[in-house]
Amino acid sequence: MNILLIGSGGREHAIAIALKRSPLLNRLYIAPGNPGTARIGDNVDLDVADHAAVIDFCREAAIALVVVGPEQPLIGGLVDELEKHGVLAFGPTRAAAQLEGSKGFTKDLCRDYGIPTARYARFDSLAPALQYLREHSAPIVVKADGLAAGKGVVVAQTLEEAERAAQAMFGGAFGVSGAEVVIEECLEGEEASFFALCDGVRALPFATAQDHKRVGDGDVGPNTGGMGAYSPASVVTTEIEARVMSEIIEPTMRAMRERGAPFKGVLYAGLMLTQDGPKLIEYNCRFGDPEAQVLLPRLEDDLLELMLAAARSELPQERPRFSPLTALTVVLAAKNYPGAPITGWEIRNLHSAEAIGDVTVTHAGTREEGGRLIAAGGRVLNVTALGASVAEAQARAYAAVDLIDWPGGFCRRDIGWREVAREGESR
Ligand code: AMP
Ligand code: GLY
């Protein structure tokens, strides 16, 4: 069958690699794709915000399933449009994507269904928000309600910082995403990401990961889209997983069904593992980037078969199988990221990195120009390695990174440090 994959990042390159392994796949199209996905399937120059154009393409190319990678087209209602025209899609409808699209929506749902999360209040104007902040003590968390590219959250250590954040959000720093603000209790613990595969009715546990959001070694500096990740996250024990499924994921599935917006696709829960058990920090309605790059190389089952089953509301009883190996991804970014990245440098010697066994390089912000590979974005490449331990995967990934000749790029040198330290302790 023919598949259309929407997106152009490292996540979509990783999804493309996993789909390519399926015996069910005939043609794979990626819109708009990147130089990495072009080696796996056919990139198509489609404006994915133009739903009519996407539907026309699906008809012309006899597309059996559309897989949507990023959140914007989901929140923009692409799946609703596809379903209306009889095209099967993997991903939630606009209403179901509210789990990511509106923090306030998700917080209210947690309250109504007793899902453990930080205590919170919602505000649509500044004065009551400031009043609330003064009645509560720092540290406290201030969030713009809508999508803000990972930058709409301020974990304020002082009341002044919290007030400044609320002022900036209501002052339009995030456009309409900041027209509403959520203020919540600051949770303490270790963070982990939990992924479930959902078919509208049922959810299967998929896999876990931990990422590194800060730009600098030692988790310092500004937040980014993610500088690296690894999977599995050993902090999510079997016991914690069972609690996440029964206390967080399953009630969410029930809630969404009862609200007439059944959730299909990947439900990605950002968790805080607190002393009182796992609590939901936030939901995303799709795979993470770079989390997909560490989850999918470990998947032993057929991703396409699973996505079809989810889209058709026919997920199997058994959970997907994963390799016990660890996968670790190092993100290579253009200098000055997450500020305006310095682009235009040529990247050389990628093939040497890719030649190392158990190493895969996925593309994000790259461009091809006359046979040369050029850095063309903030996060540019992802180097993923498999290993029997995190330390082994880490060593392999950095050995590959060091072969890439790109003076305009940088990466963190400590991806996986928490888990490497834990491995050291348990030895
Ligand atoms: P989010 O965009 O909601 O994932 O938030 C970004 C980051 O802010 C999270 O990964 C956490 O590190 C932090 N964060 C968000 N909410 C809380 C909270 N209630 N308590 C502590 N940290 C939080
Ligand atoms: N790496 C975080 C995300 O994809 O949202």
Tab-separated table of C-alpha atoms and ligand atoms in Angstrom:
chain	number	residue	atom	x	y	z
A	1	MET	CA	0.000	0.000	0.000
A	2	ASN	CA	0.978	3.635	-0.505
A	3	ILE	CA	1.558	5.864	2.488
A	4	LEU	CA	1.784	9.636	2.853
A	5	LEU	CA	3.842	10.859	5.812
A	6	ILE	CA	3.441	14.507	6.813
A	7	GLY	CA	6.398	16.435	8.250
A	8	SER	CA	10.039	17.308	7.649
A	9	GLY	CA	12.010	16.723	10.843
A	10	GLY	CA	14.220	14.071	12.364
A	11	ARG	CA	11.075	12.489	13.805
A	12	GLU	CA	9.623	12.011	10.328
A	13	HIS	CA	12.914	10.612	9.014
A	14	ALA	CA	12.828	8.074	11.876
A	15	ILE	CA	9.168	7.223	11.145
A	16	ALA	CA	10.042	6.807	7.454
A	17	ILE	CA	12.855	4.367	8.297
A	18	ALA	CA	10.500	2.315	10.481
A	19	LEU	CA	7.694	2.294	7.878
A	20	LYS	CA	10.167	1.231	5.213
A	21	ARG	CA	10.770	-2.015	7.103
A	22	SER	CA	7.134	-3.048	6.606
A	23	PRO	CA	6.349	-5.689	3.985
A	24	LEU	CA	2.964	-3.941	3.579
A	25	LEU	CA	4.602	-0.813	2.167
A	26	ASN	CA	4.592	-0.120	-1.527
A	27	ARG	CA	5.285	3.606	-2.118
A	28	LEU	CA	6.207	6.013	0.676
A	29	TYR	CA	5.624	9.716	0.066
A	30	ILE	CA	6.788	12.381	2.504
A	31	ALA	CA	5.410	15.918	2.470
A	32	PRO	CA	7.453	18.029	2.490
A	33	GLY	CA	10.228	15.719	3.787
A	34	ASN	CA	13.947	16.490	3.921
A	35	PRO	CA	17.143	15.242	2.226
A	36	GLY	CA	17.162	12.236	4.577
A	37	THR	CA	13.612	11.122	3.792
A	38	ALA	CA	14.349	11.589	0.073
A	39	ARG	CA	16.677	8.588	0.320
A	40	ILE	CA	13.840	6.410	1.641
A	41	GLY	CA	10.792	7.520	-0.297
A	42	ASP	CA	9.547	10.313	-2.531
A	43	ASN	CA	9.420	13.813	-1.107
A	44	VAL	CA	6.410	15.734	-2.366
A	45	ASP	CA	6.171	19.463	-2.420
A	46	LEU	CA	2.749	19.868	-0.795
A	47	ASP	CA	1.541	22.737	1.360
A	48	VAL	CA	0.160	20.615	4.213
A	49	ALA	CA	-1.922	23.549	5.470
A	50	ASP	CA	-3.818	23.339	2.156
A	51	HIS	CA	-6.110	20.454	3.067
A	52	ALA	CA	-7.718	20.297	-0.383
A	53	ALA	CA	-4.294	19.846	-1.981
A	54	VAL	CA	-3.442	17.028	0.451
A	55	ILE	CA	-6.744	15.267	-0.313
A	56	ASP	CA	-6.194	15.632	-4.072
A	57	PHE	CA	-2.735	14.130	-3.710
A	58	CYS	CA	-4.130	11.186	-1.701
A	59	ARG	CA	-6.573	10.441	-4.524
A	60	GLU	CA	-3.948	10.720	-7.276
A	61	ALA	CA	-1.392	8.574	-5.458
A	62	ALA	CA	-3.915	6.024	-4.094
A	63	ILE	CA	-2.838	6.688	-0.513
A	64	ALA	CA	-4.089	4.019	1.939
A	65	LEU	CA	-2.971	5.826	5.117
A	66	VAL	CA	-1.778	9.317	6.005
A	67	VAL	CA	0.601	9.472	8.964
A	68	VAL	CA	0.830	12.925	10.542
A	69	GLY	CA	4.121	13.607	12.346
A	70	PRO	CA	3.933	17.132	13.830
A	71	GLU	CA	1.285	18.737	16.040
A	72	GLN	CA	0.378	21.783	13.938
A	73	PRO	CA	-1.493	19.917	11.176
A	74	LEU	CA	-3.294	17.824	13.831
A	75	ILE	CA	-4.406	20.877	15.776
A	76	GLY	CA	-5.241	22.470	12.415
A	77	GLY	CA	-7.756	19.698	11.688
A	78	LEU	CA	-6.012	17.813	8.866
A	79	VAL	CA	-7.234	14.438	10.156
A	80	ASP	CA	-10.852	15.691	10.324
A	81	GLU	CA	-10.642	16.780	6.684
A	82	LEU	CA	-9.061	13.497	5.569
A	83	GLU	CA	-11.666	11.411	7.384
A	84	LYS	CA	-14.447	13.521	5.906
A	85	HIS	CA	-13.136	12.580	2.463
A	86	GLY	CA	-12.778	8.899	3.306
A	87	VAL	CA	-8.971	8.892	3.687
A	88	LEU	CA	-7.651	6.822	6.604
A	89	ALA	CA	-5.300	8.770	8.898
A	90	PHE	CA	-3.034	8.047	11.864
A	91	GLY	CA	-3.354	10.901	14.346
A	92	PRO	CA	-6.044	12.635	16.399
A	93	THR	CA	-8.788	14.927	15.116
A	94	ARG	CA	-8.694	18.613	15.954
A	95	ALA	CA	-10.949	18.082	18.971
A	96	ALA	CA	-8.807	15.223	20.310
A	97	ALA	CA	-5.590	17.175	19.638
A	98	GLN	CA	-6.809	19.717	22.220
A	99	LEU	CA	-4.959	17.510	24.700
A	100	GLU	CA	-1.839	19.209	23.336
A	101	GLY	CA	-3.402	22.337	21.855
A	102	SER	CA	-4.846	23.675	25.105
A	103	LYS	CA	-3.214	23.229	28.490
A	104	GLY	CA	-6.381	24.526	30.162
A	105	PHE	CA	-8.503	21.889	28.392
A	106	THR	CA	-6.208	19.134	29.641
A	107	LYS	CA	-6.073	20.492	33.183
A	108	ASP	CA	-9.887	20.634	33.387
A	109	LEU	CA	-10.090	17.085	32.042
A	110	CYS	CA	-7.643	15.917	34.724
A	111	ARG	CA	-9.757	17.624	37.387
A	112	ASP	CA	-13.005	16.084	36.101
A	113	TYR	CA	-11.585	12.548	35.887
A	114	GLY	CA	-9.308	12.551	38.923
A	115	ILE	CA	-6.112	12.264	36.871
A	116	PRO	CA	-3.066	13.134	39.016
A	117	THR	CA	-1.524	16.447	37.925
A	118	ALA	CA	-0.281	19.697	39.504
A	119	ARG	CA	-2.914	21.872	41.231
A	120	TYR	CA	-3.783	24.780	38.942
A	121	ALA	CA	-5.930	27.763	38.065
A	122	ARG	CA	-6.848	29.271	34.654
A	123	PHE	CA	-6.868	32.986	33.864
A	124	ASP	CA	-7.946	35.108	30.915
A	125	SER	CA	-6.731	38.432	32.265
A	126	LEU	CA	-3.716	39.733	34.124
A	127	ALA	CA	-5.101	41.207	37.356
A	128	PRO	CA	-6.611	38.000	38.820
A	129	ALA	CA	-3.504	36.063	37.726
A	130	LEU	CA	-1.263	38.457	39.663
A	131	GLN	CA	-3.637	38.263	42.628
A	132	TYR	CA	-3.430	34.430	42.574
A	133	LEU	CA	0.382	34.511	42.338
A	134	ARG	CA	0.560	36.749	45.412
A	135	GLU	CA	-1.613	34.320	47.364
A	136	HIS	CA	0.645	31.367	46.475
A	137	SER	CA	4.363	31.029	47.020
A	138	ALA	CA	7.207	30.455	44.566
A	139	PRO	CA	8.423	28.211	43.038
A	140	ILE	CA	5.373	28.272	40.800
A	141	VAL	CA	4.780	27.513	37.119
A	142	VAL	CA	3.255	29.955	34.614
A	143	LYS	CA	2.123	28.616	31.210
A	144	ALA	CA	0.689	30.120	28.048
A	145	ASP	CA	-2.408	28.079	27.213
A	146	GLY	CA	-1.735	27.304	23.556
A	147	LEU	CA	1.168	26.061	21.437
A	148	ALA	CA	4.339	28.068	22.023
A	149	ALA	CA	7.072	25.834	20.570
A	150	GLY	CA	8.139	24.653	24.025
A	151	LYS	CA	8.803	28.223	25.161
A	152	GLY	CA	5.486	29.024	26.791
A	153	VAL	CA	6.375	27.580	30.210
A	154	VAL	CA	8.169	29.463	32.979
A	155	VAL	CA	9.135	27.569	36.123
A	156	ALA	CA	9.456	30.684	38.298
A	157	GLN	CA	11.737	30.520	41.315
A	158	THR	CA	10.523	33.862	42.690
A	159	LEU	CA	7.237	35.760	42.797
A	160	GLU	CA	8.792	38.540	40.680
A	161	GLU	CA	9.775	36.089	37.960
A	162	ALA	CA	6.265	34.607	37.951
A	163	GLU	CA	4.697	38.079	37.714
A	164	ARG	CA	6.982	39.009	34.827
A	165	ALA	CA	6.043	35.801	32.998
A	166	ALA	CA	2.304	36.441	33.415
A	167	GLN	CA	2.763	40.040	32.287
A	168	ALA	CA	4.702	38.934	29.188
A	169	MET	CA	2.111	36.282	28.279
A	170	PHE	CA	-0.872	38.618	28.635
A	171	GLY	CA	1.199	41.306	26.887
A	172	GLY	CA	1.199	39.180	23.731
A	173	ALA	CA	4.637	37.497	23.900
A	174	PHE	CA	3.038	34.303	22.539
A	175	GLY	CA	0.258	35.864	20.457
A	176	VAL	CA	-3.105	34.143	20.868
A	177	SER	CA	-1.416	31.197	22.635
A	178	GLY	CA	-0.953	33.514	25.620
A	179	ALA	CA	-4.469	34.960	25.651
A	180	GLU	CA	-5.126	32.462	28.396
A	181	VAL	CA	-2.670	31.481	31.113
A	182	VAL	CA	-2.494	28.477	33.431
A	183	ILE	CA	-0.712	28.848	36.773
A	184	GLU	CA	0.193	25.664	38.555
A	185	GLU	CA	1.936	24.098	41.480
A	186	CYS	CA	5.607	23.249	40.921
A	187	LEU	CA	6.065	19.478	41.044
A	188	GLU	CA	9.224	17.852	42.299
A	189	GLY	CA	10.763	14.662	41.003
A	190	GLU	CA	12.351	13.179	37.907
A	191	GLU	CA	10.742	13.688	34.509
A	192	ALA	CA	10.068	10.913	32.016
A	193	SER	CA	8.134	10.591	28.782
A	194	PHE	CA	5.564	7.857	28.301
A	195	PHE	CA	4.125	6.949	24.906
A	196	ALA	CA	0.881	5.067	24.308
A	197	LEU	CA	-0.629	3.926	21.023
A	198	CYS	CA	-4.359	4.662	20.899
A	199	ASP	CA	-7.222	3.594	18.659
A	200	GLY	CA	-9.986	5.803	20.033
A	201	VAL	CA	-11.141	3.175	22.522
A	202	ARG	CA	-8.061	1.352	23.744
A	203	ALA	CA	-4.513	2.367	24.536
A	204	LEU	CA	-1.458	0.124	24.496
A	205	PRO	CA	1.721	1.072	26.327
A	206	PHE	CA	4.337	1.764	23.645
A	207	ALA	CA	7.650	2.840	25.170
A	208	THR	CA	9.401	5.318	27.462
A	209	ALA	CA	12.164	7.885	27.008
A	210	GLN	CA	13.913	10.745	28.728
A	211	ASP	CA	15.032	13.844	26.918
A	212	HIS	CA	17.336	16.787	27.486
A	213	LYS	CA	15.495	20.053	26.923
A	214	ARG	CA	18.193	22.537	27.942
A	215	VAL	CA	20.775	23.636	25.413
A	216	GLY	CA	23.872	23.195	27.599
A	217	ASP	CA	25.757	20.340	29.252
A	218	GLY	CA	24.560	19.666	32.795
A	219	ASP	CA	21.010	20.733	31.786
A	220	VAL	CA	21.733	24.478	31.861
A	221	GLY	CA	20.763	27.349	29.557
A	222	PRO	CA	17.570	28.021	27.642
A	223	ASN	CA	15.018	25.366	26.710
A	224	THR	CA	15.088	23.878	23.222
A	225	GLY	CA	12.935	21.440	21.271
A	226	GLY	CA	15.245	18.732	22.676
A	227	MET	CA	19.020	18.204	22.438
A	228	GLY	CA	18.997	14.440	22.850
A	229	ALA	CA	17.114	11.498	24.325
A	230	TYR	CA	17.344	7.866	25.232
A	231	SER	CA	14.987	4.931	25.554
A	232	PRO	CA	13.951	3.059	27.599
A	233	ALA	CA	13.796	5.228	30.737
A	234	SER	CA	14.612	2.826	33.551
A	235	VAL	CA	12.934	5.126	36.115
A	236	VAL	CA	9.603	4.070	34.636
A	237	THR	CA	9.439	0.677	36.302
A	238	THR	CA	6.782	-1.932	35.527
A	239	GLU	CA	4.908	-0.783	38.617
A	240	ILE	CA	5.003	2.882	37.588
A	241	GLU	CA	3.940	1.944	34.074
A	242	ALA	CA	0.887	0.127	35.428
A	243	ARG	CA	-0.060	3.234	37.444
A	244	VAL	CA	0.456	5.521	34.439
A	245	MET	CA	-1.842	3.337	32.355
A	246	SER	CA	-4.596	2.992	34.962
A	247	GLU	CA	-4.424	6.446	36.601
A	248	ILE	CA	-3.531	8.659	33.623
A	249	ILE	CA	-3.813	7.134	30.135
A	250	GLU	CA	-6.958	5.010	30.505
A	251	PRO	CA	-9.063	7.693	32.233
A	252	THR	CA	-7.958	10.108	29.498
A	253	MET	CA	-9.133	7.684	26.798
A	254	ARG	CA	-12.465	7.348	28.595
A	255	ALA	CA	-12.788	11.108	29.041
A	256	MET	CA	-12.099	11.817	25.376
A	257	ARG	CA	-14.635	9.228	24.278
A	258	GLU	CA	-17.253	10.634	26.631
A	259	ARG	CA	-16.573	14.110	25.269
A	260	GLY	CA	-17.171	12.897	21.730
A	261	ALA	CA	-13.512	13.262	20.767
A	262	PRO	CA	-12.012	9.759	20.899
A	263	PHE	CA	-8.208	9.880	20.763
A	264	LYS	CA	-6.395	8.014	17.994
A	265	GLY	CA	-2.674	8.110	17.400
A	266	VAL	CA	0.250	8.558	19.760
A	267	LEU	CA	-0.515	9.920	23.199
A	268	TYR	CA	2.736	11.258	24.649
A	269	ALA	CA	2.545	11.959	28.372
A	270	GLY	CA	5.171	14.190	29.972
A	271	LEU	CA	5.351	12.847	33.523
A	272	MET	CA	6.797	13.957	36.814
A	273	LEU	CA	7.638	10.955	38.984
A	274	THR	CA	6.847	12.444	42.385
A	275	GLN	CA	6.929	10.903	45.846
A	276	ASP	CA	3.157	10.492	45.551
A	277	GLY	CA	3.457	8.638	42.258
A	278	PRO	CA	3.431	9.675	38.593
A	279	LYS	CA	1.718	12.970	37.746
A	280	LEU	CA	0.882	14.374	34.343
A	281	ILE	CA	2.818	17.521	33.394
A	282	GLU	CA	1.440	17.758	29.884
A	283	TYR	CA	0.196	15.799	26.897
A	284	ASN	CA	1.436	15.851	23.352
A	285	CYS	CA	-0.688	14.302	20.622
A	286	ARG	CA	2.113	12.792	18.496
A	287	PHE	CA	5.585	11.272	18.711
A	288	GLY	CA	8.275	13.486	20.237
A	289	ASP	CA	11.252	14.804	18.317
A	290	PRO	CA	13.932	13.502	19.119
A	291	GLU	CA	12.016	10.858	21.136
A	292	ALA	CA	10.794	9.076	17.980
A	293	GLN	CA	14.441	8.653	16.995
A	294	VAL	CA	15.069	6.552	20.122
A	295	LEU	CA	11.743	4.691	20.302
A	296	LEU	CA	11.374	3.482	16.751
A	297	PRO	CA	14.773	1.801	16.217
A	298	ARG	CA	13.894	-0.401	19.225
A	299	LEU	CA	10.479	-1.435	17.864
A	300	GLU	CA	10.457	-5.062	16.744
A	301	ASP	CA	6.888	-5.112	15.455
A	302	ASP	CA	5.686	-3.637	12.185
A	303	LEU	CA	5.018	0.104	12.702
A	304	LEU	CA	2.795	0.334	9.634
A	305	GLU	CA	0.639	-2.559	10.816
A	306	LEU	CA	0.283	-0.915	14.241
A	307	MET	CA	-0.586	2.477	12.753
A	308	LEU	CA	-3.203	0.912	10.467
A	309	ALA	CA	-4.717	-0.961	13.398
A	310	ALA	CA	-4.852	2.236	15.483
A	311	ALA	CA	-6.435	4.198	12.631
A	312	ARG	CA	-9.056	1.451	12.121
A	313	SER	CA	-9.786	1.134	15.871
A	314	GLU	CA	-8.497	-2.421	15.808
A	315	LEU	CA	-5.400	-2.408	18.024
A	316	PRO	CA	-4.333	-5.921	19.029
A	317	GLN	CA	-4.545	-7.125	22.637
A	318	GLU	CA	-0.791	-7.596	22.994
A	319	ARG	CA	1.482	-4.636	23.460
A	320	PRO	CA	4.121	-3.933	20.798
A	321	ARG	CA	7.464	-5.660	21.283
A	322	PHE	CA	10.714	-3.771	21.710
A	323	SER	CA	14.368	-4.719	21.677
A	324	PRO	CA	15.948	-4.689	25.146
A	325	LEU	CA	18.780	-2.573	23.721
A	326	THR	CA	19.092	1.094	24.644
A	327	ALA	CA	18.861	3.731	21.942
A	328	LEU	CA	20.449	7.148	22.444
A	329	THR	CA	20.200	10.174	20.169
A	330	VAL	CA	22.486	13.199	20.118
A	331	VAL	CA	21.051	16.256	18.365
A	332	LEU	CA	23.482	18.337	16.303
A	333	ALA	CA	22.344	21.937	16.134
A	334	ALA	CA	23.558	24.994	14.253
A	335	LYS	CA	25.567	27.447	16.340
A	336	ASN	CA	23.487	29.991	18.235
A	337	TYR	CA	20.433	27.645	18.451
A	338	PRO	CA	17.902	28.061	20.165
A	339	GLY	CA	18.504	31.671	19.128
A	340	ALA	CA	18.541	32.465	15.379
A	341	PRO	CA	20.740	29.615	14.059
A	342	ILE	CA	23.764	30.294	11.881
A	343	THR	CA	22.928	28.365	8.721
A	344	GLY	CA	24.632	27.836	5.376
A	345	TRP	CA	27.652	25.780	6.476
A	346	GLU	CA	28.460	22.665	4.505
A	347	ILE	CA	28.294	19.340	6.389
A	348	ARG	CA	30.855	16.729	5.315
A	349	ASN	CA	31.706	13.141	6.075
A	350	LEU	CA	28.248	12.021	7.161
A	351	HIS	CA	28.785	8.691	5.413
A	352	SER	CA	31.666	7.834	7.800
A	353	ALA	CA	29.371	8.342	10.788
A	354	GLU	CA	26.656	6.261	9.150
A	355	ALA	CA	29.134	3.482	8.406
A	356	ILE	CA	29.513	2.664	12.126
A	357	GLY	CA	27.410	-0.360	13.015
A	358	ASP	CA	24.192	0.312	14.960
A	359	VAL	CA	24.349	4.016	14.137
A	360	THR	CA	21.682	5.900	12.172
A	361	VAL	CA	21.836	9.562	11.214
A	362	THR	CA	18.505	11.272	10.661
A	363	HIS	CA	18.079	14.653	9.039
A	364	ALA	CA	16.117	17.611	10.347
A	365	GLY	CA	17.241	21.075	9.172
A	366	THR	CA	19.354	20.085	6.185
A	367	ARG	CA	19.206	21.110	2.529
A	368	GLU	CA	20.924	19.682	-0.526
A	369	GLU	CA	22.620	22.042	-2.943
A	370	GLY	CA	24.519	20.768	-5.951
A	371	GLY	CA	25.322	17.471	-4.242
A	372	ARG	CA	26.486	19.203	-1.061
A	373	LEU	CA	24.683	18.962	2.276
A	374	ILE	CA	24.023	22.339	3.894
A	375	ALA	CA	22.854	23.226	7.419
A	376	ALA	CA	19.514	24.948	6.996
A	377	GLY	CA	17.836	25.087	10.402
A	378	GLY	CA	18.228	25.063	14.180
A	379	ARG	CA	18.283	21.354	14.931
A	380	VAL	CA	20.047	19.907	11.901
A	381	LEU	CA	20.998	16.242	12.385
A	382	ASN	CA	20.336	13.462	14.893
A	383	VAL	CA	22.854	10.730	15.544
A	384	THR	CA	21.240	7.631	17.056
A	385	ALA	CA	23.140	4.603	18.345
A	386	LEU	CA	21.996	1.319	19.860
A	387	GLY	CA	23.908	-0.367	22.661
A	388	ALA	CA	23.635	-3.028	25.338
A	389	SER	CA	23.795	-0.230	27.937
A	390	VAL	CA	23.296	3.531	27.897
A	391	ALA	CA	27.043	3.983	28.307
A	392	GLU	CA	27.673	1.819	25.244
A	393	ALA	CA	25.042	3.573	23.128
A	394	GLN	CA	26.427	6.923	24.277
A	395	ALA	CA	30.021	6.043	23.382
A	396	ARG	CA	28.934	4.783	19.956
A	397	ALA	CA	26.815	7.871	19.251
A	398	TYR	CA	29.648	10.278	20.143
A	399	ALA	CA	32.159	8.254	18.108
A	400	ALA	CA	29.881	8.817	15.125
A	401	VAL	CA	29.296	12.499	15.976
A	402	ASP	CA	33.058	13.064	16.045
A	403	LEU	CA	33.394	11.839	12.454
A	404	ILE	CA	31.020	14.481	11.126
A	405	ASP	CA	32.839	17.487	9.734
A	406	TRP	CA	30.664	20.522	10.417
A	407	PRO	CA	32.407	23.507	12.012
A	408	GLY	CA	29.100	25.421	12.171
A	409	GLY	CA	27.437	22.916	14.479
A	410	PHE	CA	27.485	21.898	18.115
A	411	CYS	CA	25.943	19.285	20.381
A	412	ARG	CA	25.705	18.479	24.064
A	413	ARG	CA	28.407	16.068	25.187
A	414	ASP	CA	26.470	14.543	28.086
A	415	ILE	CA	23.290	13.057	26.619
A	416	GLY	CA	22.182	10.203	28.872
A	417	TRP	CA	24.189	11.347	31.906
A	418	ARG	CA	21.527	10.494	34.467
A	419	GLU	CA	21.148	6.963	33.183
A	420	VAL	CA	24.909	6.455	32.756
A	421	ALA	CA	25.338	7.484	36.411
A	422	ARG	CA	22.595	5.069	37.460
A	423	GLU	CA	24.233	2.246	35.523
A	424	GLY	CA	27.497	3.053	37.299
A	425	GLU	CA	25.793	2.839	40.704
A	426	SER	CA	24.110	-0.467	39.993
A	427	ARG	CA	27.323	-2.097	38.831
B	1	AMP	P1	5.698	21.615	29.182
B	1	AMP	O1	5.861	22.476	27.955
B	1	AMP	O2	4.352	21.715	29.834
B	1	AMP	O3	6.236	20.239	29.004
B	1	AMP	O4	6.713	22.206	30.243
B	1	AMP	C1	8.071	22.320	29.922
B	1	AMP	C2	8.874	21.927	31.117
B	1	AMP	O5	8.539	22.754	32.224
B	1	AMP	C3	8.611	20.513	31.602
B	1	AMP	O6	9.324	19.569	30.887
B	1	AMP	C4	9.035	20.626	33.037
B	1	AMP	O7	10.456	20.543	33.136
B	1	AMP	C5	8.627	22.009	33.417
B	1	AMP	N1	7.316	21.995	34.080
B	1	AMP	C6	6.107	22.170	33.512
B	1	AMP	N2	5.127	22.085	34.430
B	1	AMP	C7	5.727	21.852	35.618
B	1	AMP	C8	5.257	21.689	36.963
B	1	AMP	N3	3.957	21.768	37.273
B	1	AMP	N4	6.161	21.479	37.926
B	1	AMP	C9	7.485	21.430	37.640
B	1	AMP	N5	7.987	21.584	36.406
B	1	AMP	C10	7.133	21.802	35.394
B	2	GLY	N1	11.050	16.701	22.421
B	2	GLY	C1	9.824	17.224	22.882
B	2	GLY	C2	8.723	17.208	21.929
B	2	GLY	O1	8.762	16.634	20.870
B	2	GLY	O2	7.701	17.801	22.251
